[in-house]
PDB file of C-alpha atoms and ligand atoms in Angstrom:
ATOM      1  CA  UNK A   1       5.309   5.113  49.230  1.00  0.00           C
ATOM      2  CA  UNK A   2       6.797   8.234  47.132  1.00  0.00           C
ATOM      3  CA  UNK A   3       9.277   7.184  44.191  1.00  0.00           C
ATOM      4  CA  UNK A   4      11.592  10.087  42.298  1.00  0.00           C
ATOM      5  CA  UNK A   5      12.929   9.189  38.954  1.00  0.00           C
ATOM      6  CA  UNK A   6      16.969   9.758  38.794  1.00  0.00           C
ATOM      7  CA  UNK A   7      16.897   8.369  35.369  1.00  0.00           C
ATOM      8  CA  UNK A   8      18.087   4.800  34.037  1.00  0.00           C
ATOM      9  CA  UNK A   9      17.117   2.264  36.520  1.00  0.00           C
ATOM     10  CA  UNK A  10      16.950   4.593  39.832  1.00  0.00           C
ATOM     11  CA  UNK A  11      14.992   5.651  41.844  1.00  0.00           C
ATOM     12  CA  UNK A  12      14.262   7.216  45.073  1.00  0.00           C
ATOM     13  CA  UNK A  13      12.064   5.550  47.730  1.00  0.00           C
ATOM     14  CA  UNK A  14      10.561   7.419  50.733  1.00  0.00           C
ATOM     15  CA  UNK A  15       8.552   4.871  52.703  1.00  0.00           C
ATOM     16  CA  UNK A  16       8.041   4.557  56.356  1.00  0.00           C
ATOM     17  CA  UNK A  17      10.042   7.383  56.903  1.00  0.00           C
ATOM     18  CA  UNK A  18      13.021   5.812  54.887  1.00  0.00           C
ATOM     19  CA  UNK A  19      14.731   6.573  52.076  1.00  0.00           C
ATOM     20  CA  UNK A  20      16.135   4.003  49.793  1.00  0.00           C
ATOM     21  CA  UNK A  21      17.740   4.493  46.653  1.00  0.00           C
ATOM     22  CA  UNK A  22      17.853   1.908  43.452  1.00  0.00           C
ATOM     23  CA  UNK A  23      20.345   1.245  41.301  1.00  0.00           C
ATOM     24  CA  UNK A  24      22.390   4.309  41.152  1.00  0.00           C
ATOM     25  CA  UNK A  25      23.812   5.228  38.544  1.00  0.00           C
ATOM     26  CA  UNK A  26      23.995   9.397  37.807  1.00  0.00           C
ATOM     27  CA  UNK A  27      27.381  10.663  37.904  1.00  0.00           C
ATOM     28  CA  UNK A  28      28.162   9.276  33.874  1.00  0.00           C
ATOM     29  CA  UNK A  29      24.524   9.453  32.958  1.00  0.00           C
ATOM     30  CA  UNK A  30      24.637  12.350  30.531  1.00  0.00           C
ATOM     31  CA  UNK A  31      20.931  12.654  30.757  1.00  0.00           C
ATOM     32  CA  UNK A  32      21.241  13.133  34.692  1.00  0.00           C
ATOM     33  CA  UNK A  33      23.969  15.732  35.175  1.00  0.00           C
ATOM     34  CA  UNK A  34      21.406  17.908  37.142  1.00  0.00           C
ATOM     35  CA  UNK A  35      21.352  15.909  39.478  1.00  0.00           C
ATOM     36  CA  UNK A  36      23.976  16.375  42.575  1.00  0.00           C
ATOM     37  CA  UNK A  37      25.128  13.138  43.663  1.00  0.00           C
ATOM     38  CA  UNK A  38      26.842  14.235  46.849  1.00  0.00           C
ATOM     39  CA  UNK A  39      23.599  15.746  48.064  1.00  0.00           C
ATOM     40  CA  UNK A  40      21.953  12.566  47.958  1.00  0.00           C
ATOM     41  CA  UNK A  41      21.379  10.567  51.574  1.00  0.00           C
ATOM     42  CA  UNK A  42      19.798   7.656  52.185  1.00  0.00           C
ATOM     43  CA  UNK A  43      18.886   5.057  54.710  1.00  0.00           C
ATOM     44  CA  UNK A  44      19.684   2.327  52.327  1.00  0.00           C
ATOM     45  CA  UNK A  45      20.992   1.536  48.870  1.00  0.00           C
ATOM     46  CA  UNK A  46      20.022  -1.252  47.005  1.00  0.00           C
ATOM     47  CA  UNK A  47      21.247  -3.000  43.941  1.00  0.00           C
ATOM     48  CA  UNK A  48      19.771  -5.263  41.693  1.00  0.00           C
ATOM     49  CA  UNK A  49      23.336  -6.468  40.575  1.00  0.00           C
ATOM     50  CA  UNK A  50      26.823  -5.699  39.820  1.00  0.00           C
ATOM     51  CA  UNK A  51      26.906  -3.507  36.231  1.00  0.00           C
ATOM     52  CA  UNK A  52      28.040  -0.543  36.573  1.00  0.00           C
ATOM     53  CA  UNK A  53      24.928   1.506  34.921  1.00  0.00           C
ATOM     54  CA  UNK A  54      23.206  -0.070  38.254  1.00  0.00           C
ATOM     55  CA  UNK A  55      26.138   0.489  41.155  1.00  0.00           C
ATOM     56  CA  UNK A  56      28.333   3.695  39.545  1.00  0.00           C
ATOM     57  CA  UNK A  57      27.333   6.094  42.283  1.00  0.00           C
ATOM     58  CA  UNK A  58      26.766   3.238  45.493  1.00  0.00           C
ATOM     59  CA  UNK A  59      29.993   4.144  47.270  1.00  0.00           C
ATOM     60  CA  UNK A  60      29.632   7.774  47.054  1.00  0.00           C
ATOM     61  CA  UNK A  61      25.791   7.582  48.322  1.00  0.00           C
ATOM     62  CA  UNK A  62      26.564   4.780  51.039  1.00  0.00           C
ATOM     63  CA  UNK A  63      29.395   6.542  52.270  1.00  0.00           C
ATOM     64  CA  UNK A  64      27.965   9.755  52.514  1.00  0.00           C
ATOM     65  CA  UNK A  65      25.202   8.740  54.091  1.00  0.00           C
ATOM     66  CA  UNK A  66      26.511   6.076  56.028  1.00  0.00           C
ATOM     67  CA  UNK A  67      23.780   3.789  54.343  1.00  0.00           C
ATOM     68  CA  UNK A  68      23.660  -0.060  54.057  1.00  0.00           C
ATOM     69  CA  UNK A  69      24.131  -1.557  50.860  1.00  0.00           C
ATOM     70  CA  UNK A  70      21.554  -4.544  50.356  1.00  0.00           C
ATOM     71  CA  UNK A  71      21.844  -6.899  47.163  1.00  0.00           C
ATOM     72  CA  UNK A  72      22.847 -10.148  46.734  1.00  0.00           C
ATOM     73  CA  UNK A  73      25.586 -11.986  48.944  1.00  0.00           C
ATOM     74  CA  UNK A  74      28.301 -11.539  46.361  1.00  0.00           C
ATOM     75  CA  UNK A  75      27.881  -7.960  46.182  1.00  0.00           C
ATOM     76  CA  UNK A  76      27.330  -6.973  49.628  1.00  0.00           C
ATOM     77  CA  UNK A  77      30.321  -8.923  50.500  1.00  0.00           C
ATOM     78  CA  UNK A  78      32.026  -7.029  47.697  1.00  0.00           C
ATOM     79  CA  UNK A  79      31.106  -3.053  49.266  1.00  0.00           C
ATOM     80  CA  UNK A  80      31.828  -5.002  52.866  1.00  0.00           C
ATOM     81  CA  UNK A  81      35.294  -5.000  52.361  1.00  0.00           C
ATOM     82  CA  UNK A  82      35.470  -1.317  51.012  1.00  0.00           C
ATOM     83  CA  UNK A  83      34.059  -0.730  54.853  1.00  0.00           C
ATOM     84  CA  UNK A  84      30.168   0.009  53.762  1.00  0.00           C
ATOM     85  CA  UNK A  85      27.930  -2.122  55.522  1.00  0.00           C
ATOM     86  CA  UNK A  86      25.548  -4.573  53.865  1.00  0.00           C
ATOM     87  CA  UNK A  87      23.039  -6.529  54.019  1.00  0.00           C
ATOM     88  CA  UNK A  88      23.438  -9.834  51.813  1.00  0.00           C
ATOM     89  CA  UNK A  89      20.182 -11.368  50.598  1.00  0.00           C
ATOM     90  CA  UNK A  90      19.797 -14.070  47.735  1.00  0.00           C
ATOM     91  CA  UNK A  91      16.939 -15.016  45.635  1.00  0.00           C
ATOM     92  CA  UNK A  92      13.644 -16.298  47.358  1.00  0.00           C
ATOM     93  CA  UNK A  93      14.936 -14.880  50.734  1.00  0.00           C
ATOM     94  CA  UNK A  94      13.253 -12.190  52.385  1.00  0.00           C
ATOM     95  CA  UNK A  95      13.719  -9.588  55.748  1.00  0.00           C
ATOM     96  CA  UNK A  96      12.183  -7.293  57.234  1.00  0.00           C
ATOM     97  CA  UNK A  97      13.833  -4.423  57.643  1.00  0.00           C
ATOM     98  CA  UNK A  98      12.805  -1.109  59.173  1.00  0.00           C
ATOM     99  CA  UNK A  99      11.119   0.007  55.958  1.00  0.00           C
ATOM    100  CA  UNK A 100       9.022  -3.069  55.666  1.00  0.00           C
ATOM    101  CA  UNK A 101      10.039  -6.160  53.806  1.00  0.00           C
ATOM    102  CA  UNK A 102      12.216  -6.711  51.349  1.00  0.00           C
ATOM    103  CA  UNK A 103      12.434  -9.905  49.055  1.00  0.00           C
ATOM    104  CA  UNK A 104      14.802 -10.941  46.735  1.00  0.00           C
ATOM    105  CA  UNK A 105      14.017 -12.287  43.435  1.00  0.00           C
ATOM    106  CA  UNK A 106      14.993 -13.838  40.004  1.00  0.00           C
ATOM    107  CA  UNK A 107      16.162 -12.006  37.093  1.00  0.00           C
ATOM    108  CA  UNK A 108      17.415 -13.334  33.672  1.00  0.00           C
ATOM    109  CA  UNK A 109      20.778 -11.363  32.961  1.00  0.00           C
ATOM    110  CA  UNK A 110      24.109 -11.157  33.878  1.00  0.00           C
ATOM    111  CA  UNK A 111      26.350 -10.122  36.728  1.00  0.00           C
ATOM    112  CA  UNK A 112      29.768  -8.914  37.153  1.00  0.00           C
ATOM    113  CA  UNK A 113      31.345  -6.193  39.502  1.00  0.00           C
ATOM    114  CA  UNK A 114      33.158  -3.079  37.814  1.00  0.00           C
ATOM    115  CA  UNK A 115      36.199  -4.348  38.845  1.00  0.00           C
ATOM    116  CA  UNK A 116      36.011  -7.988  37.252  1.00  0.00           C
ATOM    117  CA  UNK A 117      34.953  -9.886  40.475  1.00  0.00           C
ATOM    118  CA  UNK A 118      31.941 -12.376  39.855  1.00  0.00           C
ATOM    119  CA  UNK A 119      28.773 -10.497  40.940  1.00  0.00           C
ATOM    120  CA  UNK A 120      26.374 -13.446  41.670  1.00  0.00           C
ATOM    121  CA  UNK A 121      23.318 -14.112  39.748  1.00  0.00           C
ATOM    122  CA  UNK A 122      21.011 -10.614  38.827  1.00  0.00           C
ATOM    123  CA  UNK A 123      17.924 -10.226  40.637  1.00  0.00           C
ATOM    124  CA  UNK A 124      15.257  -7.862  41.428  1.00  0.00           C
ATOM    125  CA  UNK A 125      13.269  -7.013  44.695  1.00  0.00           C
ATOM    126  CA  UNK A 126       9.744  -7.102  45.759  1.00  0.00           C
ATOM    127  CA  UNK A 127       9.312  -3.991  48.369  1.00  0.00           C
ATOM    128  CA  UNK A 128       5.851  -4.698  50.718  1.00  0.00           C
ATOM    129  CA  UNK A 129       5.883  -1.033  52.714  1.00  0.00           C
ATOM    130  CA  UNK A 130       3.082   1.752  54.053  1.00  0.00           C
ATOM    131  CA  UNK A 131       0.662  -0.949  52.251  1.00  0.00           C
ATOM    132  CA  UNK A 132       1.956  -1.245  49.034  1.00  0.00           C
ATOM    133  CA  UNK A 133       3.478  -3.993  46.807  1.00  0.00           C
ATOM    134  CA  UNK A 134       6.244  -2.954  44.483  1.00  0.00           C
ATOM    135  CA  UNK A 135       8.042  -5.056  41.943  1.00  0.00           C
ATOM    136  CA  UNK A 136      11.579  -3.576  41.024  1.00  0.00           C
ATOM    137  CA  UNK A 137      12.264  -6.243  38.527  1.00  0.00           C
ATOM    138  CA  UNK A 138      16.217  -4.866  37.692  1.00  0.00           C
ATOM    139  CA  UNK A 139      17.926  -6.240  34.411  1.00  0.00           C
ATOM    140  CA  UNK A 140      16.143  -9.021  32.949  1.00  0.00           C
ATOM    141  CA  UNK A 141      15.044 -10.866  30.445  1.00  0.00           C
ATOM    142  CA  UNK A 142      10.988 -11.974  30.513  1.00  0.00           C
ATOM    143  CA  UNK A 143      10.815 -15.092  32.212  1.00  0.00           C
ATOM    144  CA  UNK A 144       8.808 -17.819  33.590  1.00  0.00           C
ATOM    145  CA  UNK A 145       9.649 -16.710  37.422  1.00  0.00           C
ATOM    146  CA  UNK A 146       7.506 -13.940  37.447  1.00  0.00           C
ATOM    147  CA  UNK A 147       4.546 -15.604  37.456  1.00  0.00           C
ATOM    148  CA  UNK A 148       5.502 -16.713  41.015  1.00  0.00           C
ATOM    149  CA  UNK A 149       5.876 -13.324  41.965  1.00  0.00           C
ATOM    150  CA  UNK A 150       1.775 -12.477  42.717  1.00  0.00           C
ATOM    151  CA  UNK A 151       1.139 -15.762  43.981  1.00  0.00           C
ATOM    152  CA  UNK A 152       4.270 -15.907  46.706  1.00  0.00           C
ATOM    153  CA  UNK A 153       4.095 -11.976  47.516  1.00  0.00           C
ATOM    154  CA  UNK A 154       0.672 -11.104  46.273  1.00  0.00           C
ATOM    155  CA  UNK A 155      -0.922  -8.637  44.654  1.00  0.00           C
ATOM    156  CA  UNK A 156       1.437  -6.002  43.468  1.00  0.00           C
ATOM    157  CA  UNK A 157       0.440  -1.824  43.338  1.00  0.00           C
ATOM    158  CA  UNK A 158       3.181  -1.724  40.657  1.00  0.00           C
ATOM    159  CA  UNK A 159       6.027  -2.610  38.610  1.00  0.00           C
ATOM    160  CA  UNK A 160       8.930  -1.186  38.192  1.00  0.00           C
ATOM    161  CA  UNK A 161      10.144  -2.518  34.504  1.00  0.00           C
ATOM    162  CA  UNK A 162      12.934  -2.524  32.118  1.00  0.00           C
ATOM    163  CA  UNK A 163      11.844  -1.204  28.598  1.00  0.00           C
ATOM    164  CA  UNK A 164      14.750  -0.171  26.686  1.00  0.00           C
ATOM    165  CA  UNK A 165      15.301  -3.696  24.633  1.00  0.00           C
ATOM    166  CA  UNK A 166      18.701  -4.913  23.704  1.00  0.00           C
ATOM    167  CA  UNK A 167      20.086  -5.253  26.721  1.00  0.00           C
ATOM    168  CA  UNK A 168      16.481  -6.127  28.834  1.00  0.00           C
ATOM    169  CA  UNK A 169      13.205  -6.857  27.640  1.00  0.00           C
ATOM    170  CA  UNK A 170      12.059  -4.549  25.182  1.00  0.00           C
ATOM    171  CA  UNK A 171       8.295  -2.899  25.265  1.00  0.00           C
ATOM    172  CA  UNK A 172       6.295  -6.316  23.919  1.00  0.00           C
ATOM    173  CA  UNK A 173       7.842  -8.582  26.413  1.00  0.00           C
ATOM    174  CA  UNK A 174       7.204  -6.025  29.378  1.00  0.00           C
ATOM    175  CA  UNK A 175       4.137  -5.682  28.453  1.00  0.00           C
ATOM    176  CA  UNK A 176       3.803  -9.810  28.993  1.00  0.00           C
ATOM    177  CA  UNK A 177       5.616  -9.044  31.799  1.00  0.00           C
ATOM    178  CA  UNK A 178       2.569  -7.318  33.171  1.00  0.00           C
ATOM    179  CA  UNK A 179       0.056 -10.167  32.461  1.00  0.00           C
ATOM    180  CA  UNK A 180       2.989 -12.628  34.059  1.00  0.00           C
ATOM    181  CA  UNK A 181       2.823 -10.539  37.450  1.00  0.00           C
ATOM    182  CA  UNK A 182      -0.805  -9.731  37.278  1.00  0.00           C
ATOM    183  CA  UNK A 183       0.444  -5.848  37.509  1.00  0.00           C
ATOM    184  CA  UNK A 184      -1.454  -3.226  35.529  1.00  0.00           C
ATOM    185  CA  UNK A 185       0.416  -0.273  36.731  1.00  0.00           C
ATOM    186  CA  UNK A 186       3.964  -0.657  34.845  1.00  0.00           C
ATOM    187  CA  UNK A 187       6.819   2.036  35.293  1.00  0.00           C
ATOM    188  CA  UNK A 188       9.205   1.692  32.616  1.00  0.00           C
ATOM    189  CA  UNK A 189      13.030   2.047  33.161  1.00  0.00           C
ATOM    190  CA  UNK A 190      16.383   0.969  31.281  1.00  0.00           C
ATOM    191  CA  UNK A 191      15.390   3.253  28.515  1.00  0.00           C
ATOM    192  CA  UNK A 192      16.792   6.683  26.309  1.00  0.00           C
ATOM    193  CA  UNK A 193      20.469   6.104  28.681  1.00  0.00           C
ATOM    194  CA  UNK A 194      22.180   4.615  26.185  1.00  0.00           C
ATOM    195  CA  UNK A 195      21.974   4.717  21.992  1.00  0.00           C
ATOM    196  CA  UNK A 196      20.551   0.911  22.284  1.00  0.00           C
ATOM    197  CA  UNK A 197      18.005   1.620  24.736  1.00  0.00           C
ATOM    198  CA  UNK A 198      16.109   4.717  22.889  1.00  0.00           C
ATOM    199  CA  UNK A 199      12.688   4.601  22.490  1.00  0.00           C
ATOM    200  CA  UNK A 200      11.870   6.817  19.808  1.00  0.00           C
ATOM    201  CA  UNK A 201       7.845   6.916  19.912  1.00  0.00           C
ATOM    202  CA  UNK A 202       7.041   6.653  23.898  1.00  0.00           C
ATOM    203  CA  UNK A 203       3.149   7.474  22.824  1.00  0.00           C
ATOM    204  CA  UNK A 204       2.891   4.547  20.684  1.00  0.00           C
ATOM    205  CA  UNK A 205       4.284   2.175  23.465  1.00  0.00           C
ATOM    206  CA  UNK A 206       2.186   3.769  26.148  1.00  0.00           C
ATOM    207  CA  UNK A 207      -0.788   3.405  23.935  1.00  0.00           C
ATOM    208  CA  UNK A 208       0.079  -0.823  23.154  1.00  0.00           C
ATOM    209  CA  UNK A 209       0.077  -1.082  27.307  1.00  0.00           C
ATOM    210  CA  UNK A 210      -3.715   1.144  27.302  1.00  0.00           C
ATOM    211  CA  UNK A 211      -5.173  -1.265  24.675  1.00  0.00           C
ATOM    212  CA  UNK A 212      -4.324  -4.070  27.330  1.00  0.00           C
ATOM    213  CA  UNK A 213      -5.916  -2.251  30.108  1.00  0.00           C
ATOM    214  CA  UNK A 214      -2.548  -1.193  31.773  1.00  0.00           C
ATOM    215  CA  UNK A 215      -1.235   2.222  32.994  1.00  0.00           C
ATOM    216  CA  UNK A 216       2.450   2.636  31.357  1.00  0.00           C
ATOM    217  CA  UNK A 217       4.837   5.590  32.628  1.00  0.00           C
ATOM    218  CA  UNK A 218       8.156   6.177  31.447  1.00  0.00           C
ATOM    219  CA  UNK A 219       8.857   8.868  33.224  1.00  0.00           C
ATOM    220  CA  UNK A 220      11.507  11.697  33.054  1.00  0.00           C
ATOM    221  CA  UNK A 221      14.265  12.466  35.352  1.00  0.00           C
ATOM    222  CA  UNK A 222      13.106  14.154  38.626  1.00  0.00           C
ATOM    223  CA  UNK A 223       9.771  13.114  37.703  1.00  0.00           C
ATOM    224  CA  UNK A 224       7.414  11.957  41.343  1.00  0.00           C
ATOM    225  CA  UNK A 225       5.205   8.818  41.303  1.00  0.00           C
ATOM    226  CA  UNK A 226       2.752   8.260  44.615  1.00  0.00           C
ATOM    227  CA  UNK A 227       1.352   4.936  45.147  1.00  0.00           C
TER     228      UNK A 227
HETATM  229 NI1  LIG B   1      22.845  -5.064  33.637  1.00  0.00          NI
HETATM  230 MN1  LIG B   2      21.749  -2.288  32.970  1.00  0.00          MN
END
């Protein structure tokens, strides 16, 4: 499984010969204007929920690529009757879909579409493909749920994090994150996008993670992770 950094909370997946893309939001992400959104396919797009700094670009990169969008019901439903196709999922379901299997999980946050219309409860995915276990926890807040997460999926290769604070869980509670999921390879996102969400001394939090034995990136845009 190959993940690119687009900055904020997406990424690129290639896995199984798929691509899937998270959370895209790069069009009014001043920190991502490299990066052409129109040349962007995909096989799939998925979204953790409905705030715009996670679905901005879905449309665009569904409809160009004649991708399916896969979130929860609400929000499928929602890009359904634009004419993308979806997939509609809710939390503790799972499929498996060409890529390998996808589950749908809790998340502490909120939820609402760009156009007002009620967004469903915020979740995050679990992504078992090639081998590996990844955790893509979206917006959330640290919570009790993940502690389910290793013992109904099992063990995870990684973790895919929000770091920023403010609006997430800032760099102490994703760091208890990590014990909650048993995970000791983090990958912080939700972070630097927005004047809320900067963190100012990224060696100091990466260091707080290596006292605890765990392996923190928070990685720049266009940067490639392998796992
Ligand atoms: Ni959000
Ligand atoms: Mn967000």
């Amino acid at each position: 499984m190959k993940l690119k950094y687009l900055g904020h909370s997406c990424f690129l997946i290639e896995t199984n010969g798929k691509k899937l893309i998270v959370d895209p939001f790069i069009s009014a992400n001043e920190l991502a204007k490299d990066i052409d959104v129109d040349a962007i396919r995909v096989d799939y797009v998925l979204l953790t929920h409905g705030h715009q700094d996670h679905v901005l670009d879905a449309e665009t990169i569904a409809k160009n690529s004649n991708a399916k969008i896969v979130s929860n019901f609400e929000i499928s439903s929602w890009y359904e009757e634009k004419g993308i196709p979806g997939h509609g999922m809710n939390h503790g379901g799972s499929w498996n879909f060409d890529f390998g299997k996808l589950k749908y999980v809790n998340a502490i946050h909120s939820s609402v579409l760009p156009d007002g219309t009620y967004g469903g409860n915020p979740g995050g995915f679990v992504i078992e493909s090639a081998g590996k276990r990844l955790y893509i926890a979206g917006d959330t807040a640290l919570h009790m749920d993940m502690k389910l997460i290793p013992i109904v999926s099992g063990k995870l290769d990684a973790a895919i994090l929000p770091i920023g604070d403010n609006f997430t869980m800032g760099p102490d509670e994703a760091l208890l994150a990590s014990d909650f999921i048993e995970c000791d390879r983090v990958i912080g996102c939700h972070f630097d996008t927005f004047g809320y969400i900067v963190i100012k001394d990224k060696e100091a939090v990466i260091e707080r993670f290596k006292k605890k034995g765990k392996n923190l990136s928070l990685p720049a845009i266009g940067d490639e992770i392998a796992l």
